[in-house]
Coordinates of C-alpha atoms in Angstrom, one line a residue:
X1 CA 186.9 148.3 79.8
X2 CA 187.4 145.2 82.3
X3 CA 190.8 144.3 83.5
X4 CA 190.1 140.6 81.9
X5 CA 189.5 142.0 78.7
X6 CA 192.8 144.7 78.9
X7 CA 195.0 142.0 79.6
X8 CA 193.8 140.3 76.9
X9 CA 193.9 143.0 74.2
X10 CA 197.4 144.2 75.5
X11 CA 198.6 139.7 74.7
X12 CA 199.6 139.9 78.4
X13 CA 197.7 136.4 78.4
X14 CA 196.0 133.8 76.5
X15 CA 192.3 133.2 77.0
X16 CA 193.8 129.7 78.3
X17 CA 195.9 131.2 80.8
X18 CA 193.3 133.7 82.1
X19 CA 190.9 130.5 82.3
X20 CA 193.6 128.9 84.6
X21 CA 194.3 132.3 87.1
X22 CA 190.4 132.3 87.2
X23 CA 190.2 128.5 88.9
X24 CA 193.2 129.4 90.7
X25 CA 192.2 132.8 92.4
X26 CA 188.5 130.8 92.9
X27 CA 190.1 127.6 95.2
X28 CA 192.5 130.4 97.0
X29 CA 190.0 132.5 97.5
X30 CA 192.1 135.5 96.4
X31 CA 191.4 139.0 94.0
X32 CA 192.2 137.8 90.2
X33 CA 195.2 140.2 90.3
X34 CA 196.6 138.7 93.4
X35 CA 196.5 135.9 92.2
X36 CA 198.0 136.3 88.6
X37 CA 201.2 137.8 90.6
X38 CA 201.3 134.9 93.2
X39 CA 201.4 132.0 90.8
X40 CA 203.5 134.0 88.3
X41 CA 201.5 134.3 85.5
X42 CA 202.7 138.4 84.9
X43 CA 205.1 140.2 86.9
X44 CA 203.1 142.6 89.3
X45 CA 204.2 145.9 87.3
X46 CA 202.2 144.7 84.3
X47 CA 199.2 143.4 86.4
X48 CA 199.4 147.1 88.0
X49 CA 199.6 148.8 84.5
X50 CA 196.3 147.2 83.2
X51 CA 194.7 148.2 87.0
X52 CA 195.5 151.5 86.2
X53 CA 193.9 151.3 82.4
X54 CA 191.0 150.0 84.1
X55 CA 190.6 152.1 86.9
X56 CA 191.8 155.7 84.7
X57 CA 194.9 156.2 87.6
X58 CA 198.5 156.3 86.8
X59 CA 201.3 153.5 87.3
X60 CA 204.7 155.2 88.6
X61 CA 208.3 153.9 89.2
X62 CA 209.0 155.8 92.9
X63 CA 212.7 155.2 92.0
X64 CA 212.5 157.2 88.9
X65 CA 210.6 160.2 90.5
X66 CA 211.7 162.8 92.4
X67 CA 209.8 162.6 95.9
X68 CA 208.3 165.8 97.8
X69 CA 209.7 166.1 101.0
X70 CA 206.8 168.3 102.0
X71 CA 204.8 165.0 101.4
X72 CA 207.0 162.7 103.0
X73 CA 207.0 164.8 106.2
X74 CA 203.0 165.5 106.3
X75 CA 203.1 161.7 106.5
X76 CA 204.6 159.9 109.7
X77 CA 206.3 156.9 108.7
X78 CA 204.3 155.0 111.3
X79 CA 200.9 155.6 108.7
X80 CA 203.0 154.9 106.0
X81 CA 204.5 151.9 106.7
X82 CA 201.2 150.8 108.4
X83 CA 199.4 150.6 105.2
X84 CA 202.5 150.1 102.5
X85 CA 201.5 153.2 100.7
X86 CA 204.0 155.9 100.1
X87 CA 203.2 159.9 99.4
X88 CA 204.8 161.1 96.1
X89 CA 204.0 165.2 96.0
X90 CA 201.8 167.4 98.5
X91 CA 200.6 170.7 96.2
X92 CA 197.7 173.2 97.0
X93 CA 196.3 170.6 99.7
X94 CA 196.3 167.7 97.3
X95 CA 198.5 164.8 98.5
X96 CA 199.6 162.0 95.8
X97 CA 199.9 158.8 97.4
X98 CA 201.6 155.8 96.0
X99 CA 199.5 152.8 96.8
X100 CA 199.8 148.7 95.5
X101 CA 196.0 148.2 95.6
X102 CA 193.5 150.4 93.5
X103 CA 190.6 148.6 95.8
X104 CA 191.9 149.2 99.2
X105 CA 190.8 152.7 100.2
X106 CA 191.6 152.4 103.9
X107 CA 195.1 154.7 103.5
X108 CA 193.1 156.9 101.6
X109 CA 190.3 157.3 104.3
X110 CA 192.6 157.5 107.4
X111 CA 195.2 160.0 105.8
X112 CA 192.5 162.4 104.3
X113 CA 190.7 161.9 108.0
X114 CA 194.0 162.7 109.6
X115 CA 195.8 165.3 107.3
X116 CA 192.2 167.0 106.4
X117 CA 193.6 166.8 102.5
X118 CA 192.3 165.4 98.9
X119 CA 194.2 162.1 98.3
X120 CA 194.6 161.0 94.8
X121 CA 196.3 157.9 94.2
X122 CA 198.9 156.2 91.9
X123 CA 199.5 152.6 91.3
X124 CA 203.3 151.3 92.3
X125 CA 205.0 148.2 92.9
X126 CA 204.9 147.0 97.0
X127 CA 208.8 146.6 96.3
X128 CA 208.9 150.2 94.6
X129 CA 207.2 151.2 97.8
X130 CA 209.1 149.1 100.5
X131 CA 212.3 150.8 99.1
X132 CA 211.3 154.3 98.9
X133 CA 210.0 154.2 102.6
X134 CA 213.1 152.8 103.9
X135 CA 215.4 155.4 101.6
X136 CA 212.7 158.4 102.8
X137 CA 212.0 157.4 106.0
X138 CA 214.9 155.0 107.1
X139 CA 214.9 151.4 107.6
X140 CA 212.8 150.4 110.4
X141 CA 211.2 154.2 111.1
X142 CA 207.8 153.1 112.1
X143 CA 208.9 151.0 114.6
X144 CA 211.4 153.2 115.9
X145 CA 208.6 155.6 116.4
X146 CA 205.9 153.1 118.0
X147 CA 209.1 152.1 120.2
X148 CA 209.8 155.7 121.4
X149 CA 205.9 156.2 122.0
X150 CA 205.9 153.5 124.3
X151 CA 206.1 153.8 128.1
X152 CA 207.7 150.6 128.7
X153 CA 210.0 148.8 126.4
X154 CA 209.3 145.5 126.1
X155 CA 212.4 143.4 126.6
X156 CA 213.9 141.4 123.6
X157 CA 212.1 137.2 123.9
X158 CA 215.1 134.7 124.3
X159 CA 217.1 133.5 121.1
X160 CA 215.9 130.9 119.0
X161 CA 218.4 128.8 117.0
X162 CA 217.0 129.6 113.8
X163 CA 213.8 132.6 113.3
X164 CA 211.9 133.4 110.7
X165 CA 212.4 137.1 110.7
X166 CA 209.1 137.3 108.7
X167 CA 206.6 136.2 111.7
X168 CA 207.2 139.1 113.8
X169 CA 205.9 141.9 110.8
X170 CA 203.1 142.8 113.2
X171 CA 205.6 142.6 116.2
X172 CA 206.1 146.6 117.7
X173 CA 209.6 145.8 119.2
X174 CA 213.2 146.0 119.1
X175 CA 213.7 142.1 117.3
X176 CA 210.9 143.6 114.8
X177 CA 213.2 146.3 114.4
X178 CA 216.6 144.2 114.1
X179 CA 214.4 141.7 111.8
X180 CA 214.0 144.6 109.7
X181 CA 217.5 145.7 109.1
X182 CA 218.1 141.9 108.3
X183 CA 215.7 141.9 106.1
X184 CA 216.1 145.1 103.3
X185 CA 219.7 143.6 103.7
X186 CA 219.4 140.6 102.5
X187 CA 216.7 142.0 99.7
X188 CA 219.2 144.5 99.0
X189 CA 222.4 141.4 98.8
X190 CA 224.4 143.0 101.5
X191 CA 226.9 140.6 102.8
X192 CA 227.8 142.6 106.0
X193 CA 225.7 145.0 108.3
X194 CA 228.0 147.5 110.1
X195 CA 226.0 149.3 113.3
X196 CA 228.2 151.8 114.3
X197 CA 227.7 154.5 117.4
X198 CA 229.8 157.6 117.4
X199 CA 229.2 161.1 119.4
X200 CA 226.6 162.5 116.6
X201 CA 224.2 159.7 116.7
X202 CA 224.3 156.2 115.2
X203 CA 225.5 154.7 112.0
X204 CA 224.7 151.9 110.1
X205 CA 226.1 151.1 106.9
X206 CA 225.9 147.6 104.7
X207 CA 228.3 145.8 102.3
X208 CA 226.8 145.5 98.9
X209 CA 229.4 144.2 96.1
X210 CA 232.3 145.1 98.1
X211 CA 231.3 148.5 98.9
X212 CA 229.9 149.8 101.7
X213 CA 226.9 151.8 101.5
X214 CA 225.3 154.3 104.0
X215 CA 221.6 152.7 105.3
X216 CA 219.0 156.1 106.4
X217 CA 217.7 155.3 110.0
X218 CA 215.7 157.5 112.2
X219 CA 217.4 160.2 113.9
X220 CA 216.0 159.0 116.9
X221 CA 217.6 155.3 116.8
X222 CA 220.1 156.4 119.1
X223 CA 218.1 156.2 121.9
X224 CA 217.4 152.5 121.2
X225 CA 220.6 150.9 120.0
X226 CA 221.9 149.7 123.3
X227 CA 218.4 147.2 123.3
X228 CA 219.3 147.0 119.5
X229 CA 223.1 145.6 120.6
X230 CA 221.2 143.5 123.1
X231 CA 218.8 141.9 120.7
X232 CA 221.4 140.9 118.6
X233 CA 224.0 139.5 120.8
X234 CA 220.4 137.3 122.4
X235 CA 220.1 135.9 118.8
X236 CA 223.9 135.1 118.5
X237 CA 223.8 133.3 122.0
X238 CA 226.3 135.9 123.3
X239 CA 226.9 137.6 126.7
X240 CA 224.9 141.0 126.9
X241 CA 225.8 142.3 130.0
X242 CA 229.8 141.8 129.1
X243 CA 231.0 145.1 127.3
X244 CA 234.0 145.6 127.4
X245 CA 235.4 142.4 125.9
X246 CA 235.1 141.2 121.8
X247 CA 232.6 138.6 121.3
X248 CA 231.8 136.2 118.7
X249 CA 228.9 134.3 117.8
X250 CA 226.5 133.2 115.5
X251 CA 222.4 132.7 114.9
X252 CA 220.1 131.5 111.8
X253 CA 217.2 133.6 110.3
X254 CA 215.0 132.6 107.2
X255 CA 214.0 135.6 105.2
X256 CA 211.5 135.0 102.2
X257 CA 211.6 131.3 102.8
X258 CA 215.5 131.1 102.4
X259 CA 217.8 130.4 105.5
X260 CA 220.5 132.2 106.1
X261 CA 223.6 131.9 109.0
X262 CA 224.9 135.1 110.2
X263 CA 227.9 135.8 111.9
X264 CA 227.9 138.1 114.9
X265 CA 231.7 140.4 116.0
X266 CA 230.9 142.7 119.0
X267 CA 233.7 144.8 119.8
X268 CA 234.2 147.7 122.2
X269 CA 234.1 151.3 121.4
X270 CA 234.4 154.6 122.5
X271 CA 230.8 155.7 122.3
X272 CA 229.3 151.9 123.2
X273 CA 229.5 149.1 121.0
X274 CA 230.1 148.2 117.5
X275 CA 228.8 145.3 115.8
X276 CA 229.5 143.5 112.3
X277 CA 226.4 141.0 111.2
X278 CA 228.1 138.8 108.0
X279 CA 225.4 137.8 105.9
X280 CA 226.1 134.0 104.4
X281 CA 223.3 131.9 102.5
X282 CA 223.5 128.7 104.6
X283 CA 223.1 126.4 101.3
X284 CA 225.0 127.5 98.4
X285 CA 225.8 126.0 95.1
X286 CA 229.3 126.0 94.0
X287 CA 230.5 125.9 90.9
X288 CA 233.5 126.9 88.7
X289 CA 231.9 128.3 85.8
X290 CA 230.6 130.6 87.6
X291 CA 233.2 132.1 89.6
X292 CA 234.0 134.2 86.3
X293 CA 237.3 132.7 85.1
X294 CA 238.3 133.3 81.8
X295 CA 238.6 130.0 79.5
X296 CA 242.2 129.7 79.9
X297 CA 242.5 130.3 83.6
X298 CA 239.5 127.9 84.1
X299 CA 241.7 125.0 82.2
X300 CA 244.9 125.5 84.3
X301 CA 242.4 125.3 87.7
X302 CA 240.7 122.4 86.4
X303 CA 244.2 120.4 85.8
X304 CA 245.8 121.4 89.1
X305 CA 243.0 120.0 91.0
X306 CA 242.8 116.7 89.0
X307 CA 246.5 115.9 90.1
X308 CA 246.1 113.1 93.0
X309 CA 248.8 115.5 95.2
X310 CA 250.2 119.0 95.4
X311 CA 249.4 122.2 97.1
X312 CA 247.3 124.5 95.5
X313 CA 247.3 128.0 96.9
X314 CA 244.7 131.0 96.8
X315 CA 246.4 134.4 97.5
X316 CA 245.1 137.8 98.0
X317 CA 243.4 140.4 101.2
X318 CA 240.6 139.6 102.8
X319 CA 236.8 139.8 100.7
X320 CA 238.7 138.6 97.8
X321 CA 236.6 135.5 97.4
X322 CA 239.4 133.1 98.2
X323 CA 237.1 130.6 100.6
X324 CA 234.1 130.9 97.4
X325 CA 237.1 129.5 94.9
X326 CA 238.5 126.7 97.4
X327 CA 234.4 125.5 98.0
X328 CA 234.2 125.7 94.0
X329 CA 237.1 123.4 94.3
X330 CA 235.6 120.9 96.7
X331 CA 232.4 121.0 95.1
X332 CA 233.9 120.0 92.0
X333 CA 236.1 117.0 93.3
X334 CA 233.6 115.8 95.9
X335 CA 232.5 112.1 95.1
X336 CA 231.3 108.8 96.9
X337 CA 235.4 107.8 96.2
X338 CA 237.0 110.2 97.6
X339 CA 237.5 111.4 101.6
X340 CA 237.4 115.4 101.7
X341 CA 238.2 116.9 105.0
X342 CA 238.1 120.7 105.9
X343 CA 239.7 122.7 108.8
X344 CA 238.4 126.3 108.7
X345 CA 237.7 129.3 111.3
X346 CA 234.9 129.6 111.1
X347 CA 233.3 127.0 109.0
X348 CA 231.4 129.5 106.0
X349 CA 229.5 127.0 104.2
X350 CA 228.4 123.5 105.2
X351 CA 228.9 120.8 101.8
X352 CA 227.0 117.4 102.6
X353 CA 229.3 114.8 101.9
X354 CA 232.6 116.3 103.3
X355 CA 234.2 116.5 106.7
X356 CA 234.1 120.1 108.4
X357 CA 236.1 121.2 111.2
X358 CA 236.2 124.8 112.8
X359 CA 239.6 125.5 115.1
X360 CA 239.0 126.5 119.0
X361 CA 242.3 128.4 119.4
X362 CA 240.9 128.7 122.6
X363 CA 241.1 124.9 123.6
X364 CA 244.0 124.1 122.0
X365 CA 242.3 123.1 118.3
X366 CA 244.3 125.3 116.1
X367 CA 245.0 124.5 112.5
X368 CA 248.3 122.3 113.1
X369 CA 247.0 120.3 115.6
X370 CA 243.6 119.3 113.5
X371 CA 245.8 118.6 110.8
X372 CA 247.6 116.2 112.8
X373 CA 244.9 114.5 113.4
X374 CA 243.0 114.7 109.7
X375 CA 246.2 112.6 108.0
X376 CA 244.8 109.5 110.4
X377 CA 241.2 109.7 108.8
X378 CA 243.0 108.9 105.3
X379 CA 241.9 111.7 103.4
X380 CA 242.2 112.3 99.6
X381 CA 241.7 116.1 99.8
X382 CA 242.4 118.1 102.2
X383 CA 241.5 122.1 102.8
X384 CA 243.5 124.3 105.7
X385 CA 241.3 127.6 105.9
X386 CA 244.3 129.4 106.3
X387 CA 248.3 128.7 106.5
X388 CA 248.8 131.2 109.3
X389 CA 252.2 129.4 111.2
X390 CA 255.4 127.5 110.0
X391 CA 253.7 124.3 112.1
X392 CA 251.0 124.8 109.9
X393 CA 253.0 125.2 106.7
X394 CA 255.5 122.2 107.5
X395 CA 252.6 119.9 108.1
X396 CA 250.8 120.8 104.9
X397 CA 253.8 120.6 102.9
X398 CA 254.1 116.9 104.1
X399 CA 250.7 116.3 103.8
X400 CA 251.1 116.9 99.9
X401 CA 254.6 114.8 99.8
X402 CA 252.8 111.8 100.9
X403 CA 250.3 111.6 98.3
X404 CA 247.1 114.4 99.9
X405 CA 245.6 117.1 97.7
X406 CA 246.1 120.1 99.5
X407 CA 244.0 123.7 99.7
X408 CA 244.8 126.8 101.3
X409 CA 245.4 129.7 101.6
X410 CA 247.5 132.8 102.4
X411 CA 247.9 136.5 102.5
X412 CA 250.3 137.8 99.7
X413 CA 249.7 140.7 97.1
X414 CA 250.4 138.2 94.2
X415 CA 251.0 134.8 92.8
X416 CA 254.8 135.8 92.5
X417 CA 254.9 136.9 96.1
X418 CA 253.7 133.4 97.9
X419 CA 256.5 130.4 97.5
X420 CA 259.0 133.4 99.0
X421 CA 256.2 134.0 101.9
X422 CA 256.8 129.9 102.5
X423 CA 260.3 130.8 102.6
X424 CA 260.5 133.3 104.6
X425 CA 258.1 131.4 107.2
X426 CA 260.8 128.7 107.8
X427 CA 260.0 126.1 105.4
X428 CA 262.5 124.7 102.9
X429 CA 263.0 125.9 99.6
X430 CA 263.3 122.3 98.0
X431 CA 260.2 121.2 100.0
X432 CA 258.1 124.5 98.5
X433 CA 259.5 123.6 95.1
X434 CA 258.1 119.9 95.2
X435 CA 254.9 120.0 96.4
X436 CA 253.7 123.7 95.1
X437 CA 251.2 122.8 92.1
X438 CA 249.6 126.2 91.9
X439 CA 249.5 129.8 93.2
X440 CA 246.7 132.0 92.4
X441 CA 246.4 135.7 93.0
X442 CA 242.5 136.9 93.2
X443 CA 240.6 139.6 93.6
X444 CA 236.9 140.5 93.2
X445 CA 235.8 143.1 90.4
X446 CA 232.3 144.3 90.3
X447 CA 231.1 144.1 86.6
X448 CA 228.7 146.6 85.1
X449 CA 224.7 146.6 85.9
X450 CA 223.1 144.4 82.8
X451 CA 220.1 146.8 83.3
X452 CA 221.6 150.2 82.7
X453 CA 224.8 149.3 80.4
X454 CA 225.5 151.9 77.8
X455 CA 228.0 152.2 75.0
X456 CA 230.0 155.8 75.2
X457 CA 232.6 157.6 73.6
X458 CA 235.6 158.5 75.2
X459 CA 237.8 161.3 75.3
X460 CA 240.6 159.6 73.3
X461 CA 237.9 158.6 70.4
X462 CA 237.3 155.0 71.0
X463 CA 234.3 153.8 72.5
X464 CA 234.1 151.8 75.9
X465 CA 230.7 150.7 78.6
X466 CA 229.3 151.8 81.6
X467 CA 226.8 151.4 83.6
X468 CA 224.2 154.7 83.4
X469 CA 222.6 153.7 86.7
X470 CA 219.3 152.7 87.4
X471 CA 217.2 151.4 90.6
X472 CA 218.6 147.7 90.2
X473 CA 222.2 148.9 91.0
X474 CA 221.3 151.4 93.2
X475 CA 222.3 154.3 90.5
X476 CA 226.2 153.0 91.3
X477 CA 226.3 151.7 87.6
X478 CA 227.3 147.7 89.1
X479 CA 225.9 145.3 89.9
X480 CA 226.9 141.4 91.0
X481 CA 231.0 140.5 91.0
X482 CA 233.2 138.5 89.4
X483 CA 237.1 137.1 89.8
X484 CA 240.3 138.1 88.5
X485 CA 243.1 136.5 88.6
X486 CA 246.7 135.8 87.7
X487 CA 248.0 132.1 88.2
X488 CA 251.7 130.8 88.7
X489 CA 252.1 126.9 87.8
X490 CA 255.0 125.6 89.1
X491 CA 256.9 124.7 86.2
X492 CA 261.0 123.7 85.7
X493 CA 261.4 127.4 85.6
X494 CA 260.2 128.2 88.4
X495 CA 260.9 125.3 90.9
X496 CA 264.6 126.2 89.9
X497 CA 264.0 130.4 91.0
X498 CA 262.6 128.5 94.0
X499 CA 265.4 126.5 95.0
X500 CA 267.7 129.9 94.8
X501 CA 265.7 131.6 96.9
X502 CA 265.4 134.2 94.3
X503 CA 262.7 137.6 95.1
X504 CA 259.5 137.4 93.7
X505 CA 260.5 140.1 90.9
X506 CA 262.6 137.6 89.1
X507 CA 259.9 135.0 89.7
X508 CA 257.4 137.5 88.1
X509 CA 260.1 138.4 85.4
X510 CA 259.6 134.4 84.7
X511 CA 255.9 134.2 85.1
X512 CA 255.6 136.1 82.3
X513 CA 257.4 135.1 80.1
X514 CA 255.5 131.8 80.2
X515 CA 252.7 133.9 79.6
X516 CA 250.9 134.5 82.6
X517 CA 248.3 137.2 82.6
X518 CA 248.8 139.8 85.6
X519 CA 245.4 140.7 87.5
X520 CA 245.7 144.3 85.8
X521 CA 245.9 142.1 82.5
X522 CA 242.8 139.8 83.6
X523 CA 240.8 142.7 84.6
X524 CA 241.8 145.0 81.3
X525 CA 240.4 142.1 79.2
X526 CA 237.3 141.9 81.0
X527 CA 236.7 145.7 80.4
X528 CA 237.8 145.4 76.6
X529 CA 235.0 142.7 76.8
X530 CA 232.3 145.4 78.5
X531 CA 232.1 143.4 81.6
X532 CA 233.1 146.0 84.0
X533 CA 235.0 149.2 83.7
X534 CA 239.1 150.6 83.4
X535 CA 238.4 152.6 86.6
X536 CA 237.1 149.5 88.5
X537 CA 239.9 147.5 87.4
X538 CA 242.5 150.2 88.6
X539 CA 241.0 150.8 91.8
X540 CA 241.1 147.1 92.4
X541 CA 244.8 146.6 91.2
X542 CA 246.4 149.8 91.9
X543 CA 247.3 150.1 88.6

């Protein structure tokens, strides 16, 4: 039967629809298949399941299978990669390859002229494929071996201020090699890449939902990550001979047509260098509702920010997504009417339409002094990255008595904790009492993989969710984050706990009995709700 006529049959498409692929692949000059995948007519595992009706071969989900290592090493990762294909099983001289293109025989030919074996094939995905050769082979392993084959190393080209790490796919070299780490990073929605060199070998490890995860490189890496250090400090403008001092910078990359800013920390170790690459997309859309704040929560936010003065705060450790609230924040208020001005280190995000600063400690731009300055530009809202100093503190503490809407933020364990952390910094209680609108306490609590979510019973006889784990979570049963939080208005109640100076139990003791939901409370009624899981929400709380 034709692969028209099975896509037909199975209602994949209309006979109107397969008309308009037809004209399409015609003018492109592409395979019908291609094509019906390129212009999103059917996603490519369907289009692959009626190729292998039509051609009598077998569609498989590599992530599901259990791959021969006998197969994977009768195949250098070099061939593999070289042709996208990726070997399954090796039995009694019969090698099963895994291969995106029934009509492209070339693997097929090379392998069976190289190995001296039978090659039978299987239709998979090309992202099925990419995945399993960087999980069996390790990210970047065929150029790590064309690298190590070669006599001279060809020296990284000079940094460009923003690349697209796509063009160099046929590149043999260490910025293909870096461009490839970026990439099945950013694929894989890692926020941080951490390369790390130790006595044994090297590490490298990425951030994916606030975890980090182990990332399999070639054993023989080692001998290439001072040109891989290199390469990256040349695309973040940085000093490569200098290794013994910590170095920041920065660099732009577009992977699969989106641009992305990454920020660059070098810092000595004992066994060479270690670098952190922060992944941040360099347009994002902010918004709210979508920050994952219950209904409640999202009313009290929505009010404090509406006021036309006041502090609001944004509490908790670092990765806690307190910058992604204050940018919700912004987003939100930012209009032709009013002046918004930002002083951050480093600047994450850039919003058209507001004023961005980032602080040169170095120079003498730190947080106070910029603020200084920002009052004389009239703002309406104002946003200090970070209350780090009393300076800081005193200035933004006036800056909301005369009539500014401030944002910050600062390092506390909870809402309760933060006007006594003012306190304690020098500023005066009756000052923190007046201008304080709103503390809120936040952390980030990965919610359970849509994909693999099941219903179970537990011990105790009621029932609860999980996630079973599947490939779209990377079998961790999560997938994609959202925020928790507990927030402290400043009511009569508590402006009076503030002027006593009393500890933050008693303002805790008072917090709730105005009925203010504790982050173990916020993140209990999200797993009551099957959003995430008890165990998530006590290893983010300490409960």
């Amino acid at each position: 039967m034709g692969f028209e006529q099975i896509l037909l049959d199975a209602k994949l498409l209309t006979v109107e629809a397969l008309e308009q692929a037809r004209k399409l692949a015609a003018q492109t000059r592409r395979p019908l298949a291609a094509a019906l995948v390129e212009h999103g007519f059917l996603p490519e595992a369907d289009v692959l399941r009626a190729q292998a009706r039509q051609f009598g071969m077998e569609f498989v989900t590599i992530a599901d299978m259990k791959v021969d290592r006998a197969a994977v090493k009768a195949v250098t990762s070099k061939l593999s990669a070289h042709y996208g294909v990726m070997p399954l099983s090796l039995q009694d001289g019969v090698l099963i390859l895994a291969v995106p293109d029934p009509l492209d025989l070339a693997a097929v030919e090379d392998i069976e002229a190289t190995m001296g074996c039978r090659v039978e094939r299987a239709l998979a995905c090309r992202d099925d494929i990419r995945k399993a050769l960087a999980v069996y082979y390790g990210v970047g392993a065929d150029t790590v071996e064309r690298l190590l084959a070669q006599t001279d190393e060809p020296s990284p080209p000079p940094a460009e201020e923003t690349q697209d790490v796509g063009k160099t796919a046929s590149d043999t070299s260490v910025v293909r090699l870096v461009n490839q780490f970026l990439q099945e990073a950013i694929r894989d929605r890692a926020t941080d890449i951490h390369f790390e060199a130790d006595r044994e070998g090297v590490r490298v490890r990425r951030r994916i939902d606030g975890l980090l995860w182990p990332t399999n490189v070639h054993g023989d890496m080692r001998f290439l990550f001072p040109s891989i250090i290199s390469r990256i400090k040349l695309m973040a403008g940085l000093d490569i001979v200098e290794r013994r001092l910590p170095q920041d910078g920065r660099a732009g990359v577009v992977v699969d047509r989106q641009r992305y800013d990454l920020r660059v920390s070098v810092v000595p170790a004992m066994h060479g260098e270690d670098v952190v690459v922060r992944i941040l997309p360099a347009s994002m859309l902010f918004d709210l509702n979508d920050l994952g704040y219950d209904d409640d929560a999202l009313e009290i936010l929505c009010r404090t920010i509406a006021r036309p003065n006041g502090i609001l705060l944004v509490t908790g450790p670092t990765g806690s997504g307190k910058s992604t609230t204050l940018y919700a924040c912004l987003s939100r208020l930012n209009s032709q009417e009013r002046k918004i001005i930002t002083i951050e280190d480093p600047v994450e995000y850039e919003l058209r339409g507001i004023t961005q600063t980032q602080i040169h400690p170095q120079i003498g731009l730190t947080f106070a002094r910029t603020l200084r300055s920002m009052l004389r530009h009239d703002p309406d809202v104002m946003m200090v990255g970070e209350i780090r100093d009393l300076e800081t503190a005193r200035i933004a503490v006036q800056s909301a008595m005369t009539g500014h809407l401030v944002f910050s933020t600062l390092h506390t364990n909870d809402a309760a904790s933060t006007p006594g952390r003012l306190t304690e910094m020098g500023v005066e209680p009756y000052l923190v009492a007046s201008t304080l609108a709103l503390t809120i306490a936040q952390r980030l609590l990965r919610m359970i993989c849509s994909s693999c979510r099941e219903r179970y019973d537990k011990p105790d006889g009621e029932s609860g969710y999980r996630g079973r784990g599947c490939r779209a979570c990377n079998h961790s049963g999560y997938r994609g984050r959202a925020a928790i939080s507990e927030m402290l208005p400043n009511e009569a109640s508590i402006q009076d706990l503030i002027l006593e100076k009393a500890p933050a139990g008693r303002l805790r003791s008072a917090a709730d009995a105005m009925g203010m939901r504790t982050l173990a409370q916020n993140g209990a009624a999200k797993a009551a709700r099957g959003l995430t899981t008890m165990e998530e929400v006590m290893r983010i709380t300490a409960v």
